[in-house]
Tab-separated table of C-alpha atoms in Angstrom:
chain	number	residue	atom	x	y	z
A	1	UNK	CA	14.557	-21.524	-19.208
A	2	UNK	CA	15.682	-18.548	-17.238
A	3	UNK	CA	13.179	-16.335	-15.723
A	4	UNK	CA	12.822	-12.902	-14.260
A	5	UNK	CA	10.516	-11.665	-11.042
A	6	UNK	CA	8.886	-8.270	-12.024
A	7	UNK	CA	7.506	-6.243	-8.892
A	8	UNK	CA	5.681	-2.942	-8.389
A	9	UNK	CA	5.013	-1.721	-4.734
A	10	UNK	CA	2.213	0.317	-3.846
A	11	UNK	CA	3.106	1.677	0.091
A	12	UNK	CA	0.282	2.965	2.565
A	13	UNK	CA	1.954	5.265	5.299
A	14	UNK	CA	0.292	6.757	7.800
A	15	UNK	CA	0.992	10.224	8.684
A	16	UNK	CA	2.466	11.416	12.231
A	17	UNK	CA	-0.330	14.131	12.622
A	18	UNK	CA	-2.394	14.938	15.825
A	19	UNK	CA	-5.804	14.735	13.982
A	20	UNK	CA	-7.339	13.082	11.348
A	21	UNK	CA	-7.648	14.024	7.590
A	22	UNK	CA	-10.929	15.505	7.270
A	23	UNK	CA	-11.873	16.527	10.573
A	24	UNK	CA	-10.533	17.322	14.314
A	25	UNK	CA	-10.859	13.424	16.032
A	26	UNK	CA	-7.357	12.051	17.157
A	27	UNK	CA	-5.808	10.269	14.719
A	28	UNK	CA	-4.003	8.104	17.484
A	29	UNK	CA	-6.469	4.840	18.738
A	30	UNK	CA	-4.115	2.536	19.338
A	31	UNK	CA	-5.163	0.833	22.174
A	32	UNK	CA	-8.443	3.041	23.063
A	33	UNK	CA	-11.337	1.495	23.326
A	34	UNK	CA	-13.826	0.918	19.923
A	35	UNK	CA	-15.408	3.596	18.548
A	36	UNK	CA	-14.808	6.217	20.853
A	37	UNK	CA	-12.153	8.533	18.196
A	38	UNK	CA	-14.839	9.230	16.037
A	39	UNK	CA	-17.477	12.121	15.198
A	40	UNK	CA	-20.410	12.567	12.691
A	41	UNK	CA	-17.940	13.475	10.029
A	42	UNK	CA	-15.646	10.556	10.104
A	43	UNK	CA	-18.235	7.999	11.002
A	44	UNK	CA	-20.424	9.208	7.372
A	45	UNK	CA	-23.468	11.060	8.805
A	46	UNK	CA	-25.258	12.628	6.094
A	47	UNK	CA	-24.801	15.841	5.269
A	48	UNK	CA	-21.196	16.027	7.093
A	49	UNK	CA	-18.201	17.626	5.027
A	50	UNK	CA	-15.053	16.871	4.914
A	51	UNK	CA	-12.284	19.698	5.995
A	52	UNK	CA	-8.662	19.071	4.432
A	53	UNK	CA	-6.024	19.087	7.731
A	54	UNK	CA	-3.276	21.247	6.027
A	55	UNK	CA	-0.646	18.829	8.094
A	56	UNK	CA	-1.430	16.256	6.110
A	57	UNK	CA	-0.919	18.270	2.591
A	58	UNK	CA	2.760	19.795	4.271
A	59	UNK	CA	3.369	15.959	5.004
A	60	UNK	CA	2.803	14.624	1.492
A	61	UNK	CA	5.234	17.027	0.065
A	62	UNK	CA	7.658	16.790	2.333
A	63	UNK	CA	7.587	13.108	0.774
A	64	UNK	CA	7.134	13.929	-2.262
A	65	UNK	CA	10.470	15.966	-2.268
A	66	UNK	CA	12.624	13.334	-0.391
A	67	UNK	CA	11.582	10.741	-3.196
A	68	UNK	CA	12.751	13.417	-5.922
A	69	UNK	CA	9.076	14.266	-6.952
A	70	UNK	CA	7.812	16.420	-9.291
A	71	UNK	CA	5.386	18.593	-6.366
A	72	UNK	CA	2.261	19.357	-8.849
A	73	UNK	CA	0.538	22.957	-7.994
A	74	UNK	CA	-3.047	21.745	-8.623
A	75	UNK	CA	-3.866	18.726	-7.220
A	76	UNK	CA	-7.783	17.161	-6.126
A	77	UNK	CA	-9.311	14.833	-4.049
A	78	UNK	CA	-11.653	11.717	-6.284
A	79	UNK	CA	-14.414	8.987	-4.539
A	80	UNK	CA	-13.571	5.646	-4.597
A	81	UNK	CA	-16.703	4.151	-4.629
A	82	UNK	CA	-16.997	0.343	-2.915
A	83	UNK	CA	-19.251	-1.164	-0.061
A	84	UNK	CA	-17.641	-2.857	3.048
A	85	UNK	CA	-18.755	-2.320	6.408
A	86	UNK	CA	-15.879	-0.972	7.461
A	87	UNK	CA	-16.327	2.301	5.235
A	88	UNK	CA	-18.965	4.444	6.555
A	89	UNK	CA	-19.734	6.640	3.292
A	90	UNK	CA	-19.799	3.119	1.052
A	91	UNK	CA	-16.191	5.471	-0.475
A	92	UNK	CA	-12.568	6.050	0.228
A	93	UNK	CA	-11.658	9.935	-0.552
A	94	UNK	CA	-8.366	9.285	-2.122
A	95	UNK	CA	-6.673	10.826	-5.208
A	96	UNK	CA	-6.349	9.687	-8.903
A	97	UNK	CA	-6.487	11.944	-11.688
A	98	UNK	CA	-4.744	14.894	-9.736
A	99	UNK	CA	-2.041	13.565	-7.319
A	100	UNK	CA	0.127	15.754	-5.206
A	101	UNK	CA	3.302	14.215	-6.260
A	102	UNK	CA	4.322	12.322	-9.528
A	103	UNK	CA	7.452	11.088	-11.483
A	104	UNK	CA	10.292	10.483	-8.442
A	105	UNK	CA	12.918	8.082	-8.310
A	106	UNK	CA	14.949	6.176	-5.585
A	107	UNK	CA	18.203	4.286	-5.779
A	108	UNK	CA	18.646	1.421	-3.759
A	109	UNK	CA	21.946	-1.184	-4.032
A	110	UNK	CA	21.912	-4.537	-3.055
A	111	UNK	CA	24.066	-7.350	-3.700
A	112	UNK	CA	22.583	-7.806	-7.207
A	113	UNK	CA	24.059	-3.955	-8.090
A	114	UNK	CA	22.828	-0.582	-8.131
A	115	UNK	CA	19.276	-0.095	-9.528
A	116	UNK	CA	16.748	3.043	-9.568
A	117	UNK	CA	13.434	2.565	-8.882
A	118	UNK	CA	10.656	5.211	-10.308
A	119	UNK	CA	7.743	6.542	-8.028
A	120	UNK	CA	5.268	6.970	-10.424
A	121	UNK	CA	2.877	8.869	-7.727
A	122	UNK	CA	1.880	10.252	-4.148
A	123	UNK	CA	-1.147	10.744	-3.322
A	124	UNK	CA	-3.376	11.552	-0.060
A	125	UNK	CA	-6.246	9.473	0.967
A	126	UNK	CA	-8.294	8.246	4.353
A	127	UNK	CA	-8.022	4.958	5.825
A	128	UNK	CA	-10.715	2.445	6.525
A	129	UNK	CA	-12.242	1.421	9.820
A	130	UNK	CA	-11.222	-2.318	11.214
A	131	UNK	CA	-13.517	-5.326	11.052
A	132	UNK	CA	-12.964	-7.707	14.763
A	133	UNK	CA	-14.477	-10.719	13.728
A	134	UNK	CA	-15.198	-12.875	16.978
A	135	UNK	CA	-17.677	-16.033	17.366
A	136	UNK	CA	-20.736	-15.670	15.450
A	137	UNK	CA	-20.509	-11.845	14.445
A	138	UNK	CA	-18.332	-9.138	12.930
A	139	UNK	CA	-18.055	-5.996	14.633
A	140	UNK	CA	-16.953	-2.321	13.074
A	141	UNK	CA	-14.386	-0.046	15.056
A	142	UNK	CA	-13.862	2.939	13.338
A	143	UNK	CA	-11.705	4.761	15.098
A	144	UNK	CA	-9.138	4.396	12.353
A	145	UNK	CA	-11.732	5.792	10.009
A	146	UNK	CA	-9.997	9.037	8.099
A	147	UNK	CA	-6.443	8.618	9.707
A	148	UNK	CA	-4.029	10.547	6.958
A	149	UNK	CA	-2.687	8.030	4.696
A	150	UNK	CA	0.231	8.599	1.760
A	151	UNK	CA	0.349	6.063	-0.999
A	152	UNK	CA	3.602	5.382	-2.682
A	153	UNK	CA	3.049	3.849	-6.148
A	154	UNK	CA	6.086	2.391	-7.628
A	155	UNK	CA	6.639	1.394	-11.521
A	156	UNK	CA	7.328	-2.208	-11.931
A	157	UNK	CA	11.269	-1.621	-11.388
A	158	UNK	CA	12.076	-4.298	-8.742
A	159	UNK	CA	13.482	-7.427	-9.729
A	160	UNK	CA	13.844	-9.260	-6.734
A	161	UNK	CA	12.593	-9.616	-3.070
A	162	UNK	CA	15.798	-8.295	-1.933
A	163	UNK	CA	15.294	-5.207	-3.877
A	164	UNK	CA	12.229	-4.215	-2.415
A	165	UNK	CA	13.561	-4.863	1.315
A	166	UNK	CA	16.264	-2.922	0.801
A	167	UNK	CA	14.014	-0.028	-0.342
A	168	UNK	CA	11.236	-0.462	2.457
A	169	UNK	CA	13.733	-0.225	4.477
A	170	UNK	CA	15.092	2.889	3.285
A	171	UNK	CA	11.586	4.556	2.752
A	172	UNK	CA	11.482	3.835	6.500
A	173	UNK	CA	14.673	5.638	7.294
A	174	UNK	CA	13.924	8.412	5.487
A	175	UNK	CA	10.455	8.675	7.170
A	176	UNK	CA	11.073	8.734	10.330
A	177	UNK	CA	14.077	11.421	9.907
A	178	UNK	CA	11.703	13.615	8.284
A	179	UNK	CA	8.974	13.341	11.160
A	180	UNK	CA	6.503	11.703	8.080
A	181	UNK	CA	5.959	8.946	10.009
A	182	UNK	CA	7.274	6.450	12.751
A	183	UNK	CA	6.302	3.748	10.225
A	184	UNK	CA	5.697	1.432	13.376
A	185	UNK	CA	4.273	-2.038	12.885
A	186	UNK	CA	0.807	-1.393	10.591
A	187	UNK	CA	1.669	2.283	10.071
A	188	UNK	CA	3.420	1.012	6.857
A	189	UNK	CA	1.590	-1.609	4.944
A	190	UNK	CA	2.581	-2.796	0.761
A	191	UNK	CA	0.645	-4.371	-1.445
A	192	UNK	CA	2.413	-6.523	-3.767
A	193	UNK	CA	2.332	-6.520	-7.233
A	194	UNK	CA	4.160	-9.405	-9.215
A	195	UNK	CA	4.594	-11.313	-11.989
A	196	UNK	CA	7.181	-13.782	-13.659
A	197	UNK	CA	8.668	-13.479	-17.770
A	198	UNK	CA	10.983	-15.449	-19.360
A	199	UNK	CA	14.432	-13.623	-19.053
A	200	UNK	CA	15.110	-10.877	-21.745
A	201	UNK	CA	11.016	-10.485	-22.453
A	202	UNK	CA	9.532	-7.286	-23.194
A	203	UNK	CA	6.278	-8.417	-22.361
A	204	UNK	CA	5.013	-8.669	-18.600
A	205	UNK	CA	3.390	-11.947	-16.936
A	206	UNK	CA	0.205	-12.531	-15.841
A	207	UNK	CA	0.097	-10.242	-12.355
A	208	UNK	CA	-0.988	-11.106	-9.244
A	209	UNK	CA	-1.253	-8.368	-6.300
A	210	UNK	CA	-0.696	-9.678	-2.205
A	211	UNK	CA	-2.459	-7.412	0.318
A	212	UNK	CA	-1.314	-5.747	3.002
A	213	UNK	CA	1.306	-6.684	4.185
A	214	UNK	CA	2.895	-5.133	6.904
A	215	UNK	CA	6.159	-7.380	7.977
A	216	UNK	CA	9.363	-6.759	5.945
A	217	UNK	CA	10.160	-10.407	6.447
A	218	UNK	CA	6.523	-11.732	5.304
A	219	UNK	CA	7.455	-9.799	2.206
A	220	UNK	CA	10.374	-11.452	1.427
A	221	UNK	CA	9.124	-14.846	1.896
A	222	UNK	CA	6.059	-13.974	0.035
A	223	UNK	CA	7.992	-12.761	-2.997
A	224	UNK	CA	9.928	-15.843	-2.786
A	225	UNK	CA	6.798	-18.088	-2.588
A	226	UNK	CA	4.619	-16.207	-5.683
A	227	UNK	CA	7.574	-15.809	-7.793
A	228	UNK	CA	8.593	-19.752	-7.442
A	229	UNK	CA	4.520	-20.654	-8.367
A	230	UNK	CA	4.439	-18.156	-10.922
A	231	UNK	CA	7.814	-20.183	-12.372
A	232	UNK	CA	6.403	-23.419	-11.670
A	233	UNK	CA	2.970	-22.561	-13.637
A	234	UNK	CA	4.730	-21.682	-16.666
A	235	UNK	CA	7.835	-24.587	-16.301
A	236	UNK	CA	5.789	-26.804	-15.381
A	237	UNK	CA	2.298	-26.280	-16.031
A	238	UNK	CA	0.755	-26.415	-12.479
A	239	UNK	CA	-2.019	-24.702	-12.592
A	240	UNK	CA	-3.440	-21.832	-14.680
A	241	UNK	CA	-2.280	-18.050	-13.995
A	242	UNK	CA	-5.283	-15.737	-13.528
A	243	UNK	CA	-4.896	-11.900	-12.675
A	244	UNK	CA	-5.935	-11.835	-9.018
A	245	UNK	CA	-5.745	-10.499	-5.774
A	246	UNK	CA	-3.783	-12.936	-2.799
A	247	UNK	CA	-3.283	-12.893	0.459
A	248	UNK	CA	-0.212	-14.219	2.788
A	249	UNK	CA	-0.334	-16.902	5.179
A	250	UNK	CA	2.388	-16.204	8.001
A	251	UNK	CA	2.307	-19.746	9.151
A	252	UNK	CA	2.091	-21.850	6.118
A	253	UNK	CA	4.316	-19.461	3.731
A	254	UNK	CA	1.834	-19.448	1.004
A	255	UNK	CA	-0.348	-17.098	-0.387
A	256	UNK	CA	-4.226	-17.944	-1.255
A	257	UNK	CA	-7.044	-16.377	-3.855
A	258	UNK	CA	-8.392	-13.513	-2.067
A	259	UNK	CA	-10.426	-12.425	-5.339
């Protein structure tokens, strides 16, 4: 039996601005030393409100018009609530029911033909803080707590890994020559959604999502890898698909349960 790969992309960029999203700190730490990019607001004190960086709104839909998107006039901010020590409030402020940008489309052409791919949203939201594990202990830096993020969610349009390569790459392009971002190594990380149907189905697979994921080649051979297992579950009868989260091993080309 024939089968086709069915991928969705969801793309965290991170904003070329001079300061973060929600308050003044510089929202360039590379290099600097823990902790020391960081102020009662981004670090959670109580009591500490968030201020909206207009840079970061100009930003989004200067995106949002590049990737043909509908800009929408009222647009808010929503708390994603989870605990992880690298999130100082215990929740992301990110959008959902309000993005700033919705319904765009891309066309990208590979060697399998011309196909468009539909950006279902936009939105704005704050990054986490970083977790340095090292010996016995764990330790926080957030000095990449509230740096601007955009998220790029796609539809499930991509049909191979070559596909979503060739539109990374152009997302990239298109990035940097509208000063959005320099979309350097980590500044532009995809999650992975995919799944495997027999070919001609209406009906998706079981879906499985690989985290961030920042190398356009660890992509590709991640694709490869979780589309072949998803094939060889249902050919075969391997193992059992579950809907779950997986991470990608660089070294061994395989991706593991995550949760």
């Amino acid at each position: 039996m024939k089968y086709e790969t069915v991928i969705g992309l969801e793309v965290h960029v991170e904003l070329a601005t001079d300061s973060k999203i929600f308050c003044s700190c510089s929202a360039h730490s590379y290099g600097a030393e823990p902790n020391t990019h960081v102020c009662p607001a981004c670090c959670g004190m109580p009591g500490m409100l968030p201020v909206m960086n207009k840079r970061v709104v100009e930003l989004a839909v200067t995106a949002g018009l590049m990737l043909n998107c509908n800009i929408n006039k009222y647009t808010t901010f929503d708390k994603k609530n989870y605990y992880y020590p690298d999130l100082p409030c215990a929740y992301q402020i990110t959008q959902l029911n309000h993005p700033i940008c919705t319904d765009g489309c891309v066309t990208v052409k590979t060697s399998g033909g011309v196909r468009d791919i539909r950006i279902k949203q936009i939105h704005m939201e704050e990054d986490a803080g970083k977790l340095v594990h090292g010996g016995k202990y764990s330790y926080v830096d957030f000095n990449r707590t509230s740096v601007p993020l955009i998220e790029i969610v796609t539809q499930p349009d991509f049909r191979s890994a070559e596909e979503v390569v060739t539109y990374l790459n152009k997302l990239k392009s298109m990035f940097r020559s509208g000063g959005i971002s320099e979309c350097e190594e980590g500044a532009m990380r995809c999650d992975v959604n995919i799944s495997v149907r027999p070919e001609g189905s209406e009906e998706f697979g079981v879906r499985t999502e690989i985290k961030n994921m920042s190398s356009f080649e660890a992509i590709e051979r991640a694709i490869r890898y979780e589309s072949q297992r998803h094939i060889d579950a249902l050919e075969y009868g391997t193992e059992e698909l579950v809907q779950e989260t997986r991470r990608f091993d660089d070294v061994s080309g395989k991706t593991s349960a995550m949760r």
